[in-house]
Coordinates of C-alpha atoms and ligand atoms in Angstrom, one line a residue:
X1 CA -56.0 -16.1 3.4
X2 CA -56.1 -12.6 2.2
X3 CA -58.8 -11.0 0.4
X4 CA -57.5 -11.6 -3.1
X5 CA -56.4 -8.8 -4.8
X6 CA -56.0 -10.7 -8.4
X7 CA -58.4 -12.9 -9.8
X8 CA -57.3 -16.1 -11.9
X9 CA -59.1 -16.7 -14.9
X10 CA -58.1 -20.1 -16.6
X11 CA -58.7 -20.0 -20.6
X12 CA -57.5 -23.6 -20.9
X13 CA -60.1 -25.2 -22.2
X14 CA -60.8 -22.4 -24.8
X15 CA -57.6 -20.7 -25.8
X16 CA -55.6 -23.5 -24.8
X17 CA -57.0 -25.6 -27.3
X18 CA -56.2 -23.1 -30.0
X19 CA -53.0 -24.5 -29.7
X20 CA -51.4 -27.3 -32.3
X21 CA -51.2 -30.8 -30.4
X22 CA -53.7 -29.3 -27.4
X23 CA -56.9 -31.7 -28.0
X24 CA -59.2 -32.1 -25.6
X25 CA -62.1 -33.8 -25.6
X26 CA -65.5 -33.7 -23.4
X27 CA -64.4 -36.0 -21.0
X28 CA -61.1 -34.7 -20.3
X29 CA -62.5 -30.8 -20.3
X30 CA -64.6 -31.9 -17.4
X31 CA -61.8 -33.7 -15.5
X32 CA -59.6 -30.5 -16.0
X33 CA -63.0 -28.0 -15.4
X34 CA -62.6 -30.1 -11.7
X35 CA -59.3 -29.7 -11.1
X36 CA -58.9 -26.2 -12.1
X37 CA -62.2 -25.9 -9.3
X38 CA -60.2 -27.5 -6.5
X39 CA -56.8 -25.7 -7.2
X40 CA -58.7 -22.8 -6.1
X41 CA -59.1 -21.1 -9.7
X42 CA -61.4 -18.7 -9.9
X43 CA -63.1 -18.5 -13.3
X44 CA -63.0 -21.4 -15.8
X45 CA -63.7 -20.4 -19.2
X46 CA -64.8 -23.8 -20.7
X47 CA -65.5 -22.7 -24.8
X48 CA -66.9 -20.5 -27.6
X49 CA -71.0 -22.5 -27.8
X50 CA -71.2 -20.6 -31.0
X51 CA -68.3 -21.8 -33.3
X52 CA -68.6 -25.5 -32.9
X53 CA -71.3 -28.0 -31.6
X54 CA -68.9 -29.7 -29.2
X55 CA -68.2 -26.5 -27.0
X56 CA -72.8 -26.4 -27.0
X57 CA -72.3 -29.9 -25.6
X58 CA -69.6 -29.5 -23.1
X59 CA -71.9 -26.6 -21.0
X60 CA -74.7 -29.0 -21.5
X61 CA -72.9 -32.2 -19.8
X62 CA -71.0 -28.9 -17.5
X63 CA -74.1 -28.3 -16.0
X64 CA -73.8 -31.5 -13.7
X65 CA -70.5 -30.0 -12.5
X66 CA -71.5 -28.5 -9.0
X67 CA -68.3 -26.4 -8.9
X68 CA -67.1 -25.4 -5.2
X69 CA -65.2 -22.2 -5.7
X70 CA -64.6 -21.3 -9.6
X71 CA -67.3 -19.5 -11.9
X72 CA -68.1 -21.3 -15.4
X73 CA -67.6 -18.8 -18.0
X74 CA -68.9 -19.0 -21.3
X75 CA -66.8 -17.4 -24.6
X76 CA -68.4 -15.4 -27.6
X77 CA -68.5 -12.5 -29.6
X78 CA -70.1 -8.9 -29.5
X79 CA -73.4 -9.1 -31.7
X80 CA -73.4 -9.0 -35.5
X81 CA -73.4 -5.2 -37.4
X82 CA -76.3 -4.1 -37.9
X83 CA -78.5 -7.1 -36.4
X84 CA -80.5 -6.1 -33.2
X85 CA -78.7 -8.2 -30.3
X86 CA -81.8 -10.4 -29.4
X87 CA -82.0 -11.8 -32.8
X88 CA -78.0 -12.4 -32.6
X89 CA -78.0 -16.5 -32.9
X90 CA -74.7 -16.6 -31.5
X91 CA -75.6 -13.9 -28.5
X92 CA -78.7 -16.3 -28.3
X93 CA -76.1 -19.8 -27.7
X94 CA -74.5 -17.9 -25.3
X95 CA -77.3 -17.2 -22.5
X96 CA -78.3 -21.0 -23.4
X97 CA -74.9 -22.5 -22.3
X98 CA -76.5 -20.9 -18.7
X99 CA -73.4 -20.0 -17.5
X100 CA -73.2 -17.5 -14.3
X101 CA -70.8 -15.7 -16.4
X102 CA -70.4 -14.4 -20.2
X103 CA -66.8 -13.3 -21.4
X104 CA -67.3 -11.5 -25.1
X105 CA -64.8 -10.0 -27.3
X106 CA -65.1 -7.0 -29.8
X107 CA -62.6 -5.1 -31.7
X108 CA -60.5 -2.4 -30.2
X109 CA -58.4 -1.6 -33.1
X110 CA -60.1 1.3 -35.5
X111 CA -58.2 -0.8 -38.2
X112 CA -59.9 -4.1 -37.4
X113 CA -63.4 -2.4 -37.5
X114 CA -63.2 -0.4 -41.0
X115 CA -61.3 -2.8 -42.9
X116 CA -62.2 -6.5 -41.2
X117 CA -65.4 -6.1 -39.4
X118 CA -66.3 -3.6 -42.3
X119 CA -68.4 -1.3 -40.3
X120 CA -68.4 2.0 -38.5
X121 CA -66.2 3.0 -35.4
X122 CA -69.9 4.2 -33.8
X123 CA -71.4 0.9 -35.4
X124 CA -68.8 -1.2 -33.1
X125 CA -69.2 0.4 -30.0
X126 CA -73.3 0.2 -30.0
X127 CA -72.4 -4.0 -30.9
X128 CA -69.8 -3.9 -27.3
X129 CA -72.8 -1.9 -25.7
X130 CA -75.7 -3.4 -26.9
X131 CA -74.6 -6.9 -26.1
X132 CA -72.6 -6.4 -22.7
X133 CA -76.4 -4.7 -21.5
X134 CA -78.6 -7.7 -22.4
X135 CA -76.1 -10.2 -21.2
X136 CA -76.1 -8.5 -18.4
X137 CA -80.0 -7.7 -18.4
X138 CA -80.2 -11.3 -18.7
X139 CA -78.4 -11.8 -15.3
X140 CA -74.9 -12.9 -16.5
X141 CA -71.6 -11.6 -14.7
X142 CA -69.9 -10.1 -18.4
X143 CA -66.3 -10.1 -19.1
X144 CA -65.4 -8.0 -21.9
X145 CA -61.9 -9.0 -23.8
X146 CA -60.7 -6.2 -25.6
X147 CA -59.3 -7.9 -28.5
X148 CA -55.9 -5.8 -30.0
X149 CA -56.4 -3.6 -27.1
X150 CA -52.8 -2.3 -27.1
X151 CA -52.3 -2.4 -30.7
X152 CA -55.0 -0.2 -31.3
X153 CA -54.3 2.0 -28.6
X154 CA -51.1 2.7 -29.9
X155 CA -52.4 3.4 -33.4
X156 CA -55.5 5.2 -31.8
X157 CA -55.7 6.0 -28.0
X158 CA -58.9 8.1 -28.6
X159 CA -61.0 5.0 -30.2
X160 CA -59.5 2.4 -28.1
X161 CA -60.9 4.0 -24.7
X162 CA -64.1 4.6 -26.0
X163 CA -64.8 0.8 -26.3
X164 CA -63.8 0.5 -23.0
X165 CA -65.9 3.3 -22.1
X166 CA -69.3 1.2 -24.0
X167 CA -68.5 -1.9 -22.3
X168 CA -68.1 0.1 -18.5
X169 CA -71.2 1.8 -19.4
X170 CA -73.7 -1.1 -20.4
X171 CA -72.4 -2.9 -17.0
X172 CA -69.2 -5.1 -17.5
X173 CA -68.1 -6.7 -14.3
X174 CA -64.1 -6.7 -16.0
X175 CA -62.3 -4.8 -18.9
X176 CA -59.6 -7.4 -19.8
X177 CA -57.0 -5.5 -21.9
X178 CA -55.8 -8.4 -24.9
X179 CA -52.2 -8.2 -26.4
X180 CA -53.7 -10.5 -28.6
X181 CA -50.6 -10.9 -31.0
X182 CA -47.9 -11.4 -27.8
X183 CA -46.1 -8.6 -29.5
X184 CA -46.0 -5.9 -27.1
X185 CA -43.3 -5.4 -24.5
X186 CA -43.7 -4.7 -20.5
X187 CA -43.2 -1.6 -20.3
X188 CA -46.1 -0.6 -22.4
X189 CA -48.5 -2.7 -21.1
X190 CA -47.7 -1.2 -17.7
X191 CA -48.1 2.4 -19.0
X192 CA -51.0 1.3 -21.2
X193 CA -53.0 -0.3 -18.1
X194 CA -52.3 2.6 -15.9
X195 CA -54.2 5.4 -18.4
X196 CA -57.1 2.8 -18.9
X197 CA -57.2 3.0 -14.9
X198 CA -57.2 6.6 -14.7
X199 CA -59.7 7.2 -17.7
X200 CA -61.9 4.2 -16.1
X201 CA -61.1 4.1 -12.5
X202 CA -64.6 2.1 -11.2
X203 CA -64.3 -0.9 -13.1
X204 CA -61.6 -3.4 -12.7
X205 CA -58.9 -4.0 -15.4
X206 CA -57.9 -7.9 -16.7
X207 CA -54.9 -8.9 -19.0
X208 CA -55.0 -11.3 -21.4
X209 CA -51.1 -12.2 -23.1
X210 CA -49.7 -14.2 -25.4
X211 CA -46.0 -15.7 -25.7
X212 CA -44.7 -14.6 -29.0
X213 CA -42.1 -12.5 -27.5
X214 CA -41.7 -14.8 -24.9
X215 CA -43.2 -12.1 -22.9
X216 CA -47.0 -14.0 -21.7
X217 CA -45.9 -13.7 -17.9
X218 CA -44.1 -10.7 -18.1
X219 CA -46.7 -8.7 -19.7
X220 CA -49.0 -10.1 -17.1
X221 CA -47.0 -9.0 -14.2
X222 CA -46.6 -5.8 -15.8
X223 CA -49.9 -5.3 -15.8
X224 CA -50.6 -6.3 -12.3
X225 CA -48.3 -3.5 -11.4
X226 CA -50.3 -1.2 -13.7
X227 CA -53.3 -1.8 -11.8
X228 CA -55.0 -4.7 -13.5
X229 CA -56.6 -7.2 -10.7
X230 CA -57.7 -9.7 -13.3
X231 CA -55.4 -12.4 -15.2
X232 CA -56.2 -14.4 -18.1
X233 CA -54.0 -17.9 -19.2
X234 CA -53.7 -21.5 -19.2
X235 CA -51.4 -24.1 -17.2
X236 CA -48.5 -24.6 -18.9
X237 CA -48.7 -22.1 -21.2
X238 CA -50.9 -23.9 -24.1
X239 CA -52.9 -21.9 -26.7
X240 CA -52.0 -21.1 -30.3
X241 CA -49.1 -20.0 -31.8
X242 CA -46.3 -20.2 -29.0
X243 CA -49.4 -19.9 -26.4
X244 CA -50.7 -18.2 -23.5
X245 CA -49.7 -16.8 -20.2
X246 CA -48.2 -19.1 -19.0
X247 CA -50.5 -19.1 -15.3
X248 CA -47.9 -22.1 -13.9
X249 CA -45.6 -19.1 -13.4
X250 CA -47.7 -16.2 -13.1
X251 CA -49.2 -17.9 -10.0
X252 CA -46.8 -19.0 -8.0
X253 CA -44.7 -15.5 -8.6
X254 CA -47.7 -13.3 -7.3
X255 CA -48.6 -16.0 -4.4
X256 CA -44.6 -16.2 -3.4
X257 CA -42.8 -13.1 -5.1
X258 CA -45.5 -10.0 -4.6
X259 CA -47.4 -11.4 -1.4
X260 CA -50.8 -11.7 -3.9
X261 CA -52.8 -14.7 -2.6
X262 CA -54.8 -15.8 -5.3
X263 CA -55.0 -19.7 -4.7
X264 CA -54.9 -21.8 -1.2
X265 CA -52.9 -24.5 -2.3
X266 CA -50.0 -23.6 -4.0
X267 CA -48.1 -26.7 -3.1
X268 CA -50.7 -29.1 -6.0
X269 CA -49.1 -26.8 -8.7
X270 CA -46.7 -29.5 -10.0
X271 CA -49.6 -32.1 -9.6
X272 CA -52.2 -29.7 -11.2
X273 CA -49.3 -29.0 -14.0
X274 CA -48.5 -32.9 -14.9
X275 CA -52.5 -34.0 -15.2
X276 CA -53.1 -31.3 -17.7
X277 CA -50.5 -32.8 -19.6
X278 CA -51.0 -36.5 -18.8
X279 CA -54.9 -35.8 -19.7
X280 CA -54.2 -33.9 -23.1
X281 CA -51.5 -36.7 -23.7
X282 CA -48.3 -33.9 -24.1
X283 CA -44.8 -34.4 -22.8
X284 CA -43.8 -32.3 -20.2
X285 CA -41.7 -29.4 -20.1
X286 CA -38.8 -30.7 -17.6
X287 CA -37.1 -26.9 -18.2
X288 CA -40.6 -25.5 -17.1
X289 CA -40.1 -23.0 -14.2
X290 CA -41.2 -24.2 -10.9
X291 CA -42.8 -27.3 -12.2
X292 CA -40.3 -29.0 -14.5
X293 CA -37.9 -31.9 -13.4
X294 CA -35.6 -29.8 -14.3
X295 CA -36.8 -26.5 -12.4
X296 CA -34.9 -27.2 -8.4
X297 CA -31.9 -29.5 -10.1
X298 CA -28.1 -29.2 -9.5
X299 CA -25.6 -30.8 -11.6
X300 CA -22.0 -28.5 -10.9
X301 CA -20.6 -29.7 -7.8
X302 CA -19.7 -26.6 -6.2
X303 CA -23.8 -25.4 -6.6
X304 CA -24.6 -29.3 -4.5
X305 CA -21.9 -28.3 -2.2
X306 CA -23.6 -24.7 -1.5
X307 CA -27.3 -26.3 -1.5
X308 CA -26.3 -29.0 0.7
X309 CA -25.1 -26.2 3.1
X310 CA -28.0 -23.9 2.7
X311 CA -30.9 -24.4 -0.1
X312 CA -31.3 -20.7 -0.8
X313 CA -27.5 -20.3 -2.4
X314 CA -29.3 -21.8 -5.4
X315 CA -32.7 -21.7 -5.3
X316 CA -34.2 -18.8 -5.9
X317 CA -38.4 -20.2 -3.3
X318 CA -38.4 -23.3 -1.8
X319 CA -39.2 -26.2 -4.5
X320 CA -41.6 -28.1 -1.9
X321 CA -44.3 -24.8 -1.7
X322 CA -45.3 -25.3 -5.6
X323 CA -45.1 -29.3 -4.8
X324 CA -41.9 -30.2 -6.6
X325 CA -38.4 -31.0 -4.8
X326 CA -34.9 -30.6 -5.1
X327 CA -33.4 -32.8 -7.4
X328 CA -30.1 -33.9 -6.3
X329 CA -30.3 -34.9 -2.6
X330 CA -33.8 -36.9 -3.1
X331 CA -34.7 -36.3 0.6
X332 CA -36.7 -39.4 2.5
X333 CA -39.2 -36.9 2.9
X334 CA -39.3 -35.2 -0.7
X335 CA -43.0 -35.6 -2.3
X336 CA -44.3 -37.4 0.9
X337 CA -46.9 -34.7 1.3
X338 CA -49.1 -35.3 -2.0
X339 CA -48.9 -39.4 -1.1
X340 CA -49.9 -39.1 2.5
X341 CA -53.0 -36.5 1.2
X342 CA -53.7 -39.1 -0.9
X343 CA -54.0 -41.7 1.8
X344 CA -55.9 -39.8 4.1
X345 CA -58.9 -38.9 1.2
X346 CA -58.7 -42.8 1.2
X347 CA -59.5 -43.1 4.6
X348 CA -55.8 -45.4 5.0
X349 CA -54.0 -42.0 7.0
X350 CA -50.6 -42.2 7.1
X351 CA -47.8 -40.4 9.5
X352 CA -45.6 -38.2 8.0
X353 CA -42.3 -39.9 8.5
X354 CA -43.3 -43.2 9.3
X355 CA -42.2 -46.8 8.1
X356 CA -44.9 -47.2 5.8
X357 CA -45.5 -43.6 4.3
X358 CA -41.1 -44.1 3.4
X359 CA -42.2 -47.3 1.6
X360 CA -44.5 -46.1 -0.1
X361 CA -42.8 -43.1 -1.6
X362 CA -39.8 -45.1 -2.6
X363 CA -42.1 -47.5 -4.6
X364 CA -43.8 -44.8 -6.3
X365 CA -40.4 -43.2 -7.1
X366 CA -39.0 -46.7 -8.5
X367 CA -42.3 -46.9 -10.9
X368 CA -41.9 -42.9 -12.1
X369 CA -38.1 -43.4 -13.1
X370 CA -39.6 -46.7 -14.8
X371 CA -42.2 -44.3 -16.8
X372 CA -45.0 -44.2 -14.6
X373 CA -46.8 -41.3 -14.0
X374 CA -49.5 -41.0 -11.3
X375 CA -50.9 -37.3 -11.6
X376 CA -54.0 -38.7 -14.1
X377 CA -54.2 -41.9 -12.6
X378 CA -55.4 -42.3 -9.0
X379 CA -56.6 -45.2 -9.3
X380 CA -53.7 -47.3 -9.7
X381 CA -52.2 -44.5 -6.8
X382 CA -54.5 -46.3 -4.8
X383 CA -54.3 -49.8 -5.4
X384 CA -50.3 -49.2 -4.9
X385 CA -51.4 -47.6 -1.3
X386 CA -53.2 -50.6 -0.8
X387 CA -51.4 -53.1 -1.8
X388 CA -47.9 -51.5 0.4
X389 CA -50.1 -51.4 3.4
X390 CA -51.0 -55.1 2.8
X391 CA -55.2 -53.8 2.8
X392 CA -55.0 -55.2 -0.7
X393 CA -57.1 -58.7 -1.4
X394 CA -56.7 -60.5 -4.5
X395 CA -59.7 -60.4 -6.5
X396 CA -58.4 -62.6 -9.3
X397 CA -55.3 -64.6 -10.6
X398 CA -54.7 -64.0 -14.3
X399 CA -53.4 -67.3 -15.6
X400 CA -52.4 -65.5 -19.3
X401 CA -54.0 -63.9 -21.9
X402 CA -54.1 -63.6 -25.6
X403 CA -54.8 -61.2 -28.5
X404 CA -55.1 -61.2 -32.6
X405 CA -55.7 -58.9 -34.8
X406 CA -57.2 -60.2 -38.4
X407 CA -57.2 -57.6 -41.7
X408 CA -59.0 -58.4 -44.6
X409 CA -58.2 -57.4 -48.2
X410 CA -61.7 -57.7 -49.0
X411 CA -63.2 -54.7 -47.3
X412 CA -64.6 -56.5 -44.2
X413 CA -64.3 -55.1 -41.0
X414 CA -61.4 -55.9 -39.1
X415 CA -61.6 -58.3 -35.8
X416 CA -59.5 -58.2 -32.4
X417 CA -59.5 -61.5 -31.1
X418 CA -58.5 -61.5 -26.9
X419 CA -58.6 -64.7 -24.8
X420 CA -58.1 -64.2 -21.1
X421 CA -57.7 -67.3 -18.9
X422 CA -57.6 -66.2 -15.0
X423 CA -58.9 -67.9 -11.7
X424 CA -60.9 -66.5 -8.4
X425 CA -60.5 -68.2 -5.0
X426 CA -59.1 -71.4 -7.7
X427 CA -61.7 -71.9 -9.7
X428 CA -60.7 -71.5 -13.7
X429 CA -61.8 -69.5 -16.1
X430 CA -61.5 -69.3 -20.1
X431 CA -63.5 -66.6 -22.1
X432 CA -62.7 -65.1 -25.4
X433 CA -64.0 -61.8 -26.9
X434 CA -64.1 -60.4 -29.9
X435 CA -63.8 -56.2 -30.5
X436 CA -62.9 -53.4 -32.4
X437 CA -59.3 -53.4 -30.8
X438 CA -57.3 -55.2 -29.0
X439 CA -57.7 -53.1 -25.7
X440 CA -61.3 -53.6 -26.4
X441 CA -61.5 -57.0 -26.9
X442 CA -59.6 -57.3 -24.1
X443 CA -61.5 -55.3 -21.8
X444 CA -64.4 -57.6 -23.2
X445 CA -62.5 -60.6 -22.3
X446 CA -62.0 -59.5 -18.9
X447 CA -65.1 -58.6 -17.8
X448 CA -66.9 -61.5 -19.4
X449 CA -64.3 -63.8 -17.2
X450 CA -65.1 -62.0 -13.9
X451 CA -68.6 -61.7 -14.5
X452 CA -69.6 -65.1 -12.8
X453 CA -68.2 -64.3 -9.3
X454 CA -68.6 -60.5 -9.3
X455 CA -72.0 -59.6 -11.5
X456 CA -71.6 -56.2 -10.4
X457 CA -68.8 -56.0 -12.9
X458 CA -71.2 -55.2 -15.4
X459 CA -71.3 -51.6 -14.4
X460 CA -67.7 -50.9 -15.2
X461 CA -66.9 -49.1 -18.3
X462 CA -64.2 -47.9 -20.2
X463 CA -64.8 -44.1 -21.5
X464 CA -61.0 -43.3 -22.0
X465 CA -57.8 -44.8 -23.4
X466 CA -54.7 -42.8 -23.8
X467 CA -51.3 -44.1 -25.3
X468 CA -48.0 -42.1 -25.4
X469 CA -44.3 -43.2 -26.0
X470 CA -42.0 -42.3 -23.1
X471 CA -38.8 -41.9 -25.0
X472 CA -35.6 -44.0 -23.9
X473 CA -33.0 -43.2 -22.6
X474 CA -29.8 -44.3 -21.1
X475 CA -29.9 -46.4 -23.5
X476 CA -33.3 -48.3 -22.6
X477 CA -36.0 -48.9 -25.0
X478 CA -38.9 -46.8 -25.6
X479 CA -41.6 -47.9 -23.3
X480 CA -45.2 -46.9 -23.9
X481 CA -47.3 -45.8 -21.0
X482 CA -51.3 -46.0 -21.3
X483 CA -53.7 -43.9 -19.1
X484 CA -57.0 -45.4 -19.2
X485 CA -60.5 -44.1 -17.7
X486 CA -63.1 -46.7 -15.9
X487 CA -66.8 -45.7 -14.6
X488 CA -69.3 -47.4 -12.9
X489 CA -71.5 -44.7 -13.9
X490 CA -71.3 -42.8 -10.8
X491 CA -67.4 -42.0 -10.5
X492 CA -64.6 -42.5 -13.1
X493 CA -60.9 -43.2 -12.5
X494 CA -57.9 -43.4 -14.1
X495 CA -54.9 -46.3 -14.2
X496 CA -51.5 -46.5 -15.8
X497 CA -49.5 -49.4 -17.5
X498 CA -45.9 -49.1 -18.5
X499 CA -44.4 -51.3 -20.5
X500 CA -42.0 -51.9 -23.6
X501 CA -44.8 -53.7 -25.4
X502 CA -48.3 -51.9 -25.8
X503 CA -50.9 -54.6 -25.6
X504 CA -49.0 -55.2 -21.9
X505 CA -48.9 -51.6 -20.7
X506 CA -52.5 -51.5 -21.9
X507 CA -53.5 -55.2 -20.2
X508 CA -51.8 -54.0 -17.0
X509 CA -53.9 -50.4 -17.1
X510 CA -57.3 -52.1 -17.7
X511 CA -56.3 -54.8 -15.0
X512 CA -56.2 -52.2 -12.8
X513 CA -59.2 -50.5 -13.6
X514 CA -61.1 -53.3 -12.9
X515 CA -59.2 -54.7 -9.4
X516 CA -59.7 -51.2 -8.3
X517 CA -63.7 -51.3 -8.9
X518 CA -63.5 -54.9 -6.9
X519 CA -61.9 -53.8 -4.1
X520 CA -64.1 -50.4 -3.6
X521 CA -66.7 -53.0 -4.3
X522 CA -65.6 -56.0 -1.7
X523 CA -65.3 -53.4 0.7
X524 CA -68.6 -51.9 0.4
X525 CA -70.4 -55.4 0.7
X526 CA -68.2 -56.0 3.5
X527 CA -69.1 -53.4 5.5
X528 CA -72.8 -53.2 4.7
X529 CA -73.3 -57.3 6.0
X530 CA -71.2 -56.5 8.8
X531 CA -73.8 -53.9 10.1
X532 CA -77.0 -55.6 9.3
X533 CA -78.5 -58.5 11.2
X534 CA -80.2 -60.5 9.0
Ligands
ZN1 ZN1 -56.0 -15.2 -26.7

């Protein structure tokens, strides 16, 4: 790959969550924070430590990480007014979150800083300068978002430059140039960002966009062309109000449209795009450019006709190079490439083209039209891989199961009742639990059954539980898919259950869970007695 010429800078797990119906919690930032790492992103900005408790906690647990390529960034504010930047408690959370970099904001917009922030234009610049130098006196790479930048430019060019100009001079590594209400259009941002590269040619210039105007990419692009070598978003466009850039788009269009490398596996993008969803339980987008269902379909028959004969009558890149496919002639070989990547980090490789890698695609077609949705769920990807290439043993026969759910009118606690009856190698087993739910009591169940002839069972945990109503249609009930997330304290995984009833979709998630922990399991004990020699 080329040297990159544009850096990628994923605000997902801040900005994104801005956004009404975006929730993340620790768990899932983490799981993203990883994915974003192996997509090849190069900073991850993971929350603001100083306006809520959780964000303190997430750089805490993010500290067991061990990222390969991307850089952890922290998110925060320029000091107080008049409070020297040492004593700043917020400054203060931000070197604690220990974070090789530190991206701060402060006010651009001479409106912003006499009639919100209250304070003199000289006042705000020593706050930029102040805290940019003892972030970066205190070893941090530093980031500086210029909040309203092109608003106040336009009202002020004079004051706006000069905050760039304090944030250059104390040492910032990036000047990120925010069109922080999505309401300016390309062209300006492209003159805009060329001045602020003349005036303050040294130090590279970022973008940060939003959507309002439906502009997010654009304005990004735009900038690019302006000289900026630095772009902020999120995948799939999240964060508040109508959202970010959009970096789903803005990635592969540099990548495949302006020859800008910026990440070496282009071809995960559709994967990378349906986990953020499946994790922060959203629909997705099927209109989405180059990721949506939708994106590489034809319907008229003379546009088949002309694809059939040559793809690029009307497409404008080749669906397969961002991971999605065409979607009318569903070739043999369509999607084969993420299953048989799968299969090989399993240690099971597969040929490209052979009998079994066919069989396998066509199953986990049949279970996606039926709702299921593997992107969040490996787990179940794997015990699917196993179970086509006949490598899968049985580790227990469920018999049936059973769950109630008692309210009381007096104010007691209510109980989930789950009996689960099952049998390993034919010998029977009958346990009930009781819980706070019924997944719980039937995860308790479960495990309680499977305890006598696999005590390492004891391990397995469940940290996760997702549920989400796949709507009907031709004229099929609503099913309800649930994504659930196992550990044995050293890995986690993720399983899916579809069904039209939710205590199955959920039995048929957690079943999974476990039979994927027994067969890792079995296979470990396997191997280890077949090289001792006791
Ligand atoms: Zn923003």
């Amino acid at each position: 790959m080329k040297k990159k010429a544009v850096k990628i800078y994923d605000t997902t797990l801040r900005d994104g969550t801005q956004g009404e119906g975006f929730q993340l919690s620790g768990l899932d930032k983490l799981r993203i924070a990883r994915r974003l790492d192996a997509f090849g992103i190069d900073y991850i900005e993971g929350g603001w430590p100083g306006s809520n408790p959780k964000d303190v906690e997430f750089f805490q647990e993010a500290k067991s990480l061990k990222l390969k390529h991307a850089k952890l960034a922290a998110f925060g504010s320029t000091r107080r007014a008049h409070t020297p930047v040492a004593e700043d408690a917020q400054v203060r959370l931000l070197l604690e979150a220990e974070t090789p970099v530190v991206t701060i904001f402060g006010k651009s917009w001479e409106m912003q800083v006499t009639e919100v922030l209250r304070t003199t234009v000289e006042e705000n610049r020593a706050m930029i300068r102040d805290t940019v130098a003892h972030l970066v006196k205190n070893r941090r790479e530093v980031i500086y978002d210029a909040e309203h930048f092109f608003d106040g430019y336009k009202d002020s060019p004079e004051h706006a430059m000069r905050t760039l100009e304090a944030a250059a001079e104390a040492g910032a590594s990036c000047l990120v140039l925010c069109d922080t209400n999505g309401g300016t259009l390309p062209s300006e941002i492209m003159q805009i960002t060329m001045e602020v590269r003349k005036r303050i040619p040294k130090t590279p210039v970022g973008i940060h966009t939003h959507n309002d105007c439906e502009l997010g990419v654009a304005n990004a692009i735009a900038a690019v062309k302006g000289g900026a070598s630095h772009i902020q978003g999120t995948i799939n466009g999240y964060g508040e109000r109508t959202g970010n850039c959009n970096l789903t788009s803005v990635i592969p269009i540099l990548q495949l449209k302006m020859d800008i490398p910026v990440v070496p596996h282009l071809e995960q993008l559709r994967e990378l795009s349906y986990f953020v969803d499946d994790v922060s339980n959203n629909p997705h987008f099927p209109r989405a450019p180059f990721v949506g269902r939708t994106a590489f379909a034809h319907k008229g028959g003379m546009h088949v006709n002309a694809v059939k004969k040559n793809s690029r009558s009307y497409e404008h890149i080749q669906p397969e190079s961002v991971g999605n496919s065409q979607n009318i002639l569903v070739s043999e070989l369509s999607g084969q490439d993420n299953i048989l990547l799968k299969a090989t980090q399993l240690g099971l490789p597969l040929e490209k083209g052979s009998k079994e890698a066919k069989i396998i695609l066509k199953r986990v077609k049949e279970l996606e039209h039926q709702g299921y949705s593997f992107e969040a769920a490996g787990g179940s990807l794997e015990l699917l891989i196993l179970r086509e290439l006949g490598k899968h043993r049985k580790t227990f026969d469920l018999t049936e199961y059973h769950t109630s759910f008692r309210q009381y009118r007096d104010g007691h606690a209510p109980v989930c009742e789950a009996t689960v009856k099952l049998s390993v190698d034919g010998t029977p087993e009958l346990t009930v639990a009781e819980g706070h739910g019924v997944v719980n009591s039937l995860d308790l169940a479960l495990r309680k059954a499977l305890l006598p002839f696999y005590p390492d069972i004891a391990k397995v945990s469940l940290v996760d539980y997702k549920v989400r109503i796949i709507d009907g249609h031709d004229a099929t009930a609503a099913k309800t898919r649930v994504l659930i997330v196992s550990t044995d304290g050293e890995s986690s995984w993720g399983t899916v259950g579809v069904s039209e009833n939710i205590i199955e979709a959920s039995w048929l998630a957690l079943a999974d869970g476990i039979d994927l922990f027994l067969q890792r399991h079995a296979n470990k004990t396997k191997r280890k007695s077949t090289g001792s020699k006791r």
